PDB file of C-alpha atoms in Angstrom:
ATOM      1  CA  UNK A   1      18.120 -24.204 -13.698  1.00 52.00           C
ATOM      2  CA  UNK A   2      15.925 -21.379 -14.776  1.00 59.00           C
ATOM      3  CA  UNK A   3      15.718 -18.416 -12.453  1.00 61.00           C
ATOM      4  CA  UNK A   4      12.265 -16.998 -11.776  1.00 61.00           C
ATOM      5  CA  UNK A   5      11.640 -13.330 -11.264  1.00 63.00           C
ATOM      6  CA  UNK A   6       9.439 -13.193  -8.189  1.00 61.00           C
ATOM      7  CA  UNK A   7       9.729  -9.432  -7.857  1.00 67.00           C
ATOM      8  CA  UNK A   8       7.513  -8.768 -10.871  1.00 68.00           C
ATOM      9  CA  UNK A   9       4.805 -11.103  -9.565  1.00 70.00           C
ATOM     10  CA  UNK A  10       4.898  -9.568  -6.133  1.00 73.00           C
ATOM     11  CA  UNK A  11       4.793  -6.024  -7.478  1.00 75.00           C
ATOM     12  CA  UNK A  12       1.756  -6.791  -9.679  1.00 78.00           C
ATOM     13  CA  UNK A  13      -0.001  -8.381  -6.707  1.00 76.00           C
ATOM     14  CA  UNK A  14       0.739  -5.332  -4.573  1.00 78.00           C
ATOM     15  CA  UNK A  15      -0.501  -2.991  -7.305  1.00 79.00           C
ATOM     16  CA  UNK A  16      -3.750  -4.916  -7.701  1.00 82.00           C
ATOM     17  CA  UNK A  17      -4.289  -4.908  -3.933  1.00 83.00           C
ATOM     18  CA  UNK A  18      -3.681  -1.153  -3.828  1.00 84.00           C
ATOM     19  CA  UNK A  19      -6.220  -0.594  -6.596  1.00 86.00           C
ATOM     20  CA  UNK A  20      -8.790  -2.728  -4.775  1.00 88.00           C
ATOM     21  CA  UNK A  21      -8.247  -0.781  -1.568  1.00 86.00           C
ATOM     22  CA  UNK A  22      -8.501   2.530  -3.420  1.00 86.00           C
ATOM     23  CA  UNK A  23     -11.785   1.505  -5.066  1.00 87.00           C
ATOM     24  CA  UNK A  24     -13.147   0.339  -1.722  1.00 88.00           C
ATOM     25  CA  UNK A  25     -12.185   3.630  -0.075  1.00 89.00           C
ATOM     26  CA  UNK A  26     -13.900   5.600  -2.847  1.00 90.00           C
ATOM     27  CA  UNK A  27     -17.068   3.572  -2.355  1.00 89.00           C
ATOM     28  CA  UNK A  28     -17.049   4.048   1.399  1.00 89.00           C
ATOM     29  CA  UNK A  29     -16.451   7.776   1.028  1.00 90.00           C
ATOM     30  CA  UNK A  30     -19.370   8.120  -1.403  1.00 88.00           C
ATOM     31  CA  UNK A  31     -21.723   6.204   0.910  1.00 89.00           C
ATOM     32  CA  UNK A  32     -20.742   8.331   3.897  1.00 88.00           C
ATOM     33  CA  UNK A  33     -21.148  11.568   1.941  1.00 84.00           C
ATOM     34  CA  UNK A  34     -24.614  10.487   0.816  1.00 82.00           C
ATOM     35  CA  UNK A  35     -25.548   9.434   4.344  1.00 85.00           C
ATOM     36  CA  UNK A  36     -24.509  12.681   6.000  1.00 82.00           C
ATOM     37  CA  UNK A  37     -25.574  15.065   3.258  1.00 75.00           C
ATOM     38  CA  UNK A  38     -27.336  18.148   4.659  1.00 76.00           C
ATOM     39  CA  UNK A  39     -31.124  18.104   4.318  1.00 77.00           C
ATOM     40  CA  UNK A  40     -31.141  21.450   2.484  1.00 78.00           C
ATOM     41  CA  UNK A  41     -29.123  19.969  -0.376  1.00 74.00           C
ATOM     42  CA  UNK A  42     -31.620  17.117  -0.667  1.00 75.00           C
ATOM     43  CA  UNK A  43     -34.493  19.603  -0.897  1.00 80.00           C
ATOM     44  CA  UNK A  44     -32.693  21.592  -3.595  1.00 81.00           C
ATOM     45  CA  UNK A  45     -32.013  18.430  -5.582  1.00 80.00           C
ATOM     46  CA  UNK A  46     -35.665  17.396  -5.286  1.00 83.00           C
ATOM     47  CA  UNK A  47     -36.787  20.820  -6.511  1.00 84.00           C
ATOM     48  CA  UNK A  48     -34.435  20.581  -9.487  1.00 83.00           C
ATOM     49  CA  UNK A  49     -35.743  17.110 -10.338  1.00 85.00           C
ATOM     50  CA  UNK A  50     -39.337  18.364 -10.167  1.00 83.00           C
ATOM     51  CA  UNK A  51     -38.508  21.228 -12.530  1.00 79.00           C
ATOM     52  CA  UNK A  52     -36.957  18.812 -15.009  1.00 79.00           C
ATOM     53  CA  UNK A  53     -39.985  16.527 -14.816  1.00 77.00           C
ATOM     54  CA  UNK A  54     -42.333  19.465 -15.436  1.00 78.00           C
ATOM     55  CA  UNK A  55     -40.348  20.473 -18.496  1.00 73.00           C
ATOM     56  CA  UNK A  56     -40.509  16.948 -19.894  1.00 69.00           C
ATOM     57  CA  UNK A  57     -44.240  16.577 -19.216  1.00 58.00           C
TER      58      UNK A  57
END
């Protein structure tokens, strides 16, 4: 009989699950940061975008 190494399969499955969870957490964090961003920062970003558009035009 041929012995099968289940440990390597299990470890790769665990690693892929951990990567998926990490990517999901990063996405959730980004969404929450965007949602609760202070209004002043949004105004500053809008002003910067307007300045860039004026330079291009």
